[in-house]
mmCIF file of C-alpha atoms in Angstrom:
data_model
loop_
_atom_site.group_PDB
_atom_site.id
_atom_site.type_symbol
_atom_site.label_atom_id
_atom_site.label_comp_id
_atom_site.label_asym_id
_atom_site.label_seq_id
_atom_site.Cartn_x
_atom_site.Cartn_y
_atom_site.Cartn_z
ATOM 1 C CA UNK A 1 -26.137 6.691 25.722
ATOM 2 C CA UNK A 2 -27.219 3.730 23.634
ATOM 3 C CA UNK A 3 -30.354 4.035 21.538
ATOM 4 C CA UNK A 4 -32.581 1.098 20.810
ATOM 5 C CA UNK A 5 -33.042 0.230 17.167
ATOM 6 C CA UNK A 6 -36.657 0.030 16.033
ATOM 7 C CA UNK A 7 -38.287 -0.925 12.778
ATOM 8 C CA UNK A 8 -35.001 -1.397 10.949
ATOM 9 C CA UNK A 9 -35.404 -2.948 7.549
ATOM 10 C CA UNK A 10 -33.208 -5.928 6.622
ATOM 11 C CA UNK A 11 -31.382 -3.700 4.134
ATOM 12 C CA UNK A 12 -30.525 -1.185 6.859
ATOM 13 C CA UNK A 13 -29.321 -3.925 9.184
ATOM 14 C CA UNK A 14 -27.287 -5.560 6.421
ATOM 15 C CA UNK A 15 -25.586 -2.248 5.612
ATOM 16 C CA UNK A 16 -24.644 -1.758 9.241
ATOM 17 C CA UNK A 17 -23.195 -5.262 9.487
ATOM 18 C CA UNK A 18 -20.952 -4.529 6.508
ATOM 19 C CA UNK A 19 -19.565 -1.342 8.049
ATOM 20 C CA UNK A 20 -15.926 -1.377 9.024
ATOM 21 C CA UNK A 21 -15.251 -0.336 12.603
ATOM 22 C CA UNK A 22 -12.477 2.070 13.561
ATOM 23 C CA UNK A 23 -10.255 -0.592 15.159
ATOM 24 C CA UNK A 24 -10.369 -2.768 12.042
ATOM 25 C CA UNK A 25 -9.622 0.202 9.807
ATOM 26 C CA UNK A 26 -6.657 1.219 11.989
ATOM 27 C CA UNK A 27 -5.322 -2.356 11.970
ATOM 28 C CA UNK A 28 -5.607 -2.562 8.186
ATOM 29 C CA UNK A 29 -4.009 0.860 7.704
ATOM 30 C CA UNK A 30 -1.153 -0.308 9.933
ATOM 31 C CA UNK A 31 -0.736 -3.355 7.679
ATOM 32 C CA UNK A 32 -0.514 -0.948 4.729
ATOM 33 C CA UNK A 33 2.009 1.182 6.628
ATOM 34 C CA UNK A 34 4.133 -1.899 7.316
ATOM 35 C CA UNK A 35 4.065 -2.675 3.580
ATOM 36 C CA UNK A 36 5.109 0.894 2.697
ATOM 37 C CA UNK A 37 7.974 0.832 5.189
ATOM 38 C CA UNK A 38 9.068 -2.458 3.632
ATOM 39 C CA UNK A 39 8.799 -0.959 0.139
ATOM 40 C CA UNK A 40 11.122 1.901 1.117
ATOM 41 C CA UNK A 41 13.703 -0.586 2.390
ATOM 42 C CA UNK A 42 13.158 -2.813 -0.642
ATOM 43 C CA UNK A 43 13.781 -0.012 -3.142
ATOM 44 C CA UNK A 44 16.857 1.322 -1.329
ATOM 45 C CA UNK A 45 18.329 -2.169 -0.944
ATOM 46 C CA UNK A 46 17.608 -3.193 -4.524
ATOM 47 C CA UNK A 47 19.131 0.050 -5.845
ATOM 48 C CA UNK A 48 22.341 -0.831 -4.020
ATOM 49 C CA UNK A 49 22.268 -4.445 -5.253
ATOM 50 C CA UNK A 50 21.583 -3.728 -8.950
ATOM 51 C CA UNK A 51 24.375 -5.058 -11.161
ATOM 52 C CA UNK A 52 25.503 -5.231 -14.753
ATOM 53 C CA UNK A 53 25.317 -2.833 -17.666
ATOM 54 C CA UNK A 54 21.832 -1.604 -16.649
ATOM 55 C CA UNK A 55 22.848 -0.874 -13.072
ATOM 56 C CA UNK A 56 22.673 2.952 -13.347
ATOM 57 C CA UNK A 57 19.188 2.861 -14.870
ATOM 58 C CA UNK A 58 17.894 0.230 -12.446
ATOM 59 C CA UNK A 59 19.331 1.995 -9.411
ATOM 60 C CA UNK A 60 17.728 5.258 -10.565
ATOM 61 C CA UNK A 61 14.414 3.486 -11.182
ATOM 62 C CA UNK A 62 14.392 1.939 -7.712
ATOM 63 C CA UNK A 63 15.446 5.135 -5.932
ATOM 64 C CA UNK A 64 12.852 7.225 -7.791
ATOM 65 C CA UNK A 65 10.095 5.148 -6.160
ATOM 66 C CA UNK A 66 11.259 5.845 -2.600
ATOM 67 C CA UNK A 67 9.736 9.346 -2.514
ATOM 68 C CA UNK A 68 6.236 8.081 -3.375
ATOM 69 C CA UNK A 69 6.428 5.242 -0.872
ATOM 70 C CA UNK A 70 7.681 7.614 1.821
ATOM 71 C CA UNK A 71 4.775 9.965 1.115
ATOM 72 C CA UNK A 72 2.330 7.076 1.397
ATOM 73 C CA UNK A 73 3.902 5.959 4.679
ATOM 74 C CA UNK A 74 3.722 9.486 6.110
ATOM 75 C CA UNK A 75 0.075 9.844 5.108
ATOM 76 C CA UNK A 76 -0.825 6.468 6.633
ATOM 77 C CA UNK A 77 1.000 7.198 9.899
ATOM 78 C CA UNK A 78 -0.743 10.565 10.230
ATOM 79 C CA UNK A 79 -4.153 9.060 9.459
ATOM 80 C CA UNK A 80 -3.658 6.239 11.962
ATOM 81 C CA UNK A 81 -2.860 8.803 14.671
ATOM 82 C CA UNK A 82 -5.836 10.969 13.623
ATOM 83 C CA UNK A 83 -8.081 7.924 14.074
ATOM 84 C CA UNK A 84 -6.676 7.365 17.562
ATOM 85 C CA UNK A 85 -4.273 4.562 16.710
ATOM 86 C CA UNK A 86 -0.563 3.961 17.098
ATOM 87 C CA UNK A 87 1.409 3.706 13.835
ATOM 88 C CA UNK A 88 3.434 0.529 13.440
ATOM 89 C CA UNK A 89 7.197 0.804 13.093
ATOM 90 C CA UNK A 90 7.897 -2.683 11.785
ATOM 91 C CA UNK A 91 8.272 -3.108 8.024
ATOM 92 C CA UNK A 92 7.313 -6.274 6.204
ATOM 93 C CA UNK A 93 10.260 -8.501 5.384
ATOM 94 C CA UNK A 94 11.975 -7.595 2.126
ATOM 95 C CA UNK A 95 12.271 -10.626 -0.148
ATOM 96 C CA UNK A 96 15.806 -11.725 -0.935
ATOM 97 C CA UNK A 97 16.544 -11.387 -4.624
ATOM 98 C CA UNK A 98 19.700 -12.683 -6.261
ATOM 99 C CA UNK A 99 19.388 -11.028 -9.657
ATOM 100 C CA UNK A 100 18.111 -7.865 -11.276
ATOM 101 C CA UNK A 101 15.172 -9.793 -12.717
ATOM 102 C CA UNK A 102 14.323 -11.303 -9.313
ATOM 103 C CA UNK A 103 14.381 -7.821 -7.771
ATOM 104 C CA UNK A 104 12.035 -6.481 -10.447
ATOM 105 C CA UNK A 105 9.704 -9.459 -10.008
ATOM 106 C CA UNK A 106 9.650 -8.918 -6.230
ATOM 107 C CA UNK A 107 8.877 -5.227 -6.759
ATOM 108 C CA UNK A 108 6.072 -6.110 -9.176
ATOM 109 C CA UNK A 109 4.558 -8.497 -6.641
ATOM 110 C CA UNK A 110 4.758 -5.868 -3.881
ATOM 111 C CA UNK A 111 3.188 -3.176 -6.073
ATOM 112 C CA UNK A 112 0.338 -5.475 -7.121
ATOM 113 C CA UNK A 113 -0.242 -6.324 -3.456
ATOM 114 C CA UNK A 114 -0.353 -2.600 -2.660
ATOM 115 C CA UNK A 115 -2.895 -1.964 -5.434
ATOM 116 C CA UNK A 116 -5.145 -4.730 -4.084
ATOM 117 C CA UNK A 117 -4.714 -3.544 -0.496
ATOM 118 C CA UNK A 118 -5.472 0.101 -1.219
ATOM 119 C CA UNK A 119 -8.460 -0.825 -3.378
ATOM 120 C CA UNK A 120 -9.899 -2.785 -0.456
ATOM 121 C CA UNK A 121 -8.942 -0.092 2.043
ATOM 122 C CA UNK A 122 -10.658 2.626 -0.032
ATOM 123 C CA UNK A 123 -13.890 0.606 0.134
ATOM 124 C CA UNK A 124 -13.424 0.139 3.877
ATOM 125 C CA UNK A 125 -12.838 3.869 4.365
ATOM 126 C CA UNK A 126 -15.984 4.610 2.393
ATOM 127 C CA UNK A 127 -17.963 2.130 4.518
ATOM 128 C CA UNK A 128 -16.494 3.719 7.637
ATOM 129 C CA UNK A 129 -17.683 7.109 6.379
ATOM 130 C CA UNK A 130 -14.309 8.774 5.781
ATOM 131 C CA UNK A 131 -14.651 9.990 2.194
ATOM 132 C CA UNK A 132 -11.386 11.967 2.337
ATOM 133 C CA UNK A 133 -9.476 8.832 3.293
ATOM 134 C CA UNK A 134 -11.226 6.850 0.566
ATOM 135 C CA UNK A 135 -10.241 9.415 -2.076
ATOM 136 C CA UNK A 136 -6.619 9.538 -0.877
ATOM 137 C CA UNK A 137 -6.414 5.740 -0.931
ATOM 138 C CA UNK A 138 -7.802 5.734 -4.484
ATOM 139 C CA UNK A 139 -5.026 8.184 -5.422
ATOM 140 C CA UNK A 140 -2.550 5.764 -3.875
ATOM 141 C CA UNK A 141 -4.045 2.970 -6.026
ATOM 142 C CA UNK A 142 -3.247 5.149 -9.045
ATOM 143 C CA UNK A 143 0.340 5.686 -7.851
ATOM 144 C CA UNK A 144 0.956 2.001 -7.152
ATOM 145 C CA UNK A 145 -0.675 0.990 -10.454
ATOM 146 C CA UNK A 146 1.753 3.295 -12.249
ATOM 147 C CA UNK A 147 4.695 1.693 -10.428
ATOM 148 C CA UNK A 148 3.382 -1.755 -11.325
ATOM 149 C CA UNK A 149 2.885 -0.895 -15.002
ATOM 150 C CA UNK A 150 6.365 0.613 -15.283
ATOM 151 C CA UNK A 151 7.912 -2.485 -13.708
ATOM 152 C CA UNK A 152 5.946 -4.734 -16.082
ATOM 153 C CA UNK A 153 7.262 -2.730 -19.038
ATOM 154 C CA UNK A 154 10.851 -3.125 -17.843
ATOM 155 C CA UNK A 155 10.385 -6.873 -17.378
ATOM 156 C CA UNK A 156 8.625 -7.350 -20.722
ATOM 157 C CA UNK A 157 11.807 -7.526 -22.797
ATOM 158 C CA UNK A 158 14.334 -8.045 -20.026
ATOM 159 C CA UNK A 159 17.324 -9.775 -21.660
ATOM 160 C CA UNK A 160 18.746 -11.371 -18.500
#
């Protein structure tokens, strides 16, 4: 049953126009899921490809991130299903990287992209009216920011 809107103020109408609909939220969460699946592959691949005297530390660094990314992917897939969507199974393409530094720079770019994406998605979830999702996405911003900061610190004085 559709109700007719009466005497809506411009502010009320504007707020409704800015609301994110369920389909858009599901699509955007699927984009985030694709990025997380790519991040898992990226970290596993880069751990295997790390070379030189810092290989053990770099491989450990990369592999330590997989657990967080897997947790994010699982949360996103579950939320997409809860919203009535179908979780994507296609990861984003992992950038080729020919050196340890290039791998770290690619990771930094991916983490910064994740921070921006989850910041936007938290606002969308709030607009949609799913406060629990918004809070979880804000927690994921914190996680990805930590990954980004750690990668920046490694790159800061990278000798190679």
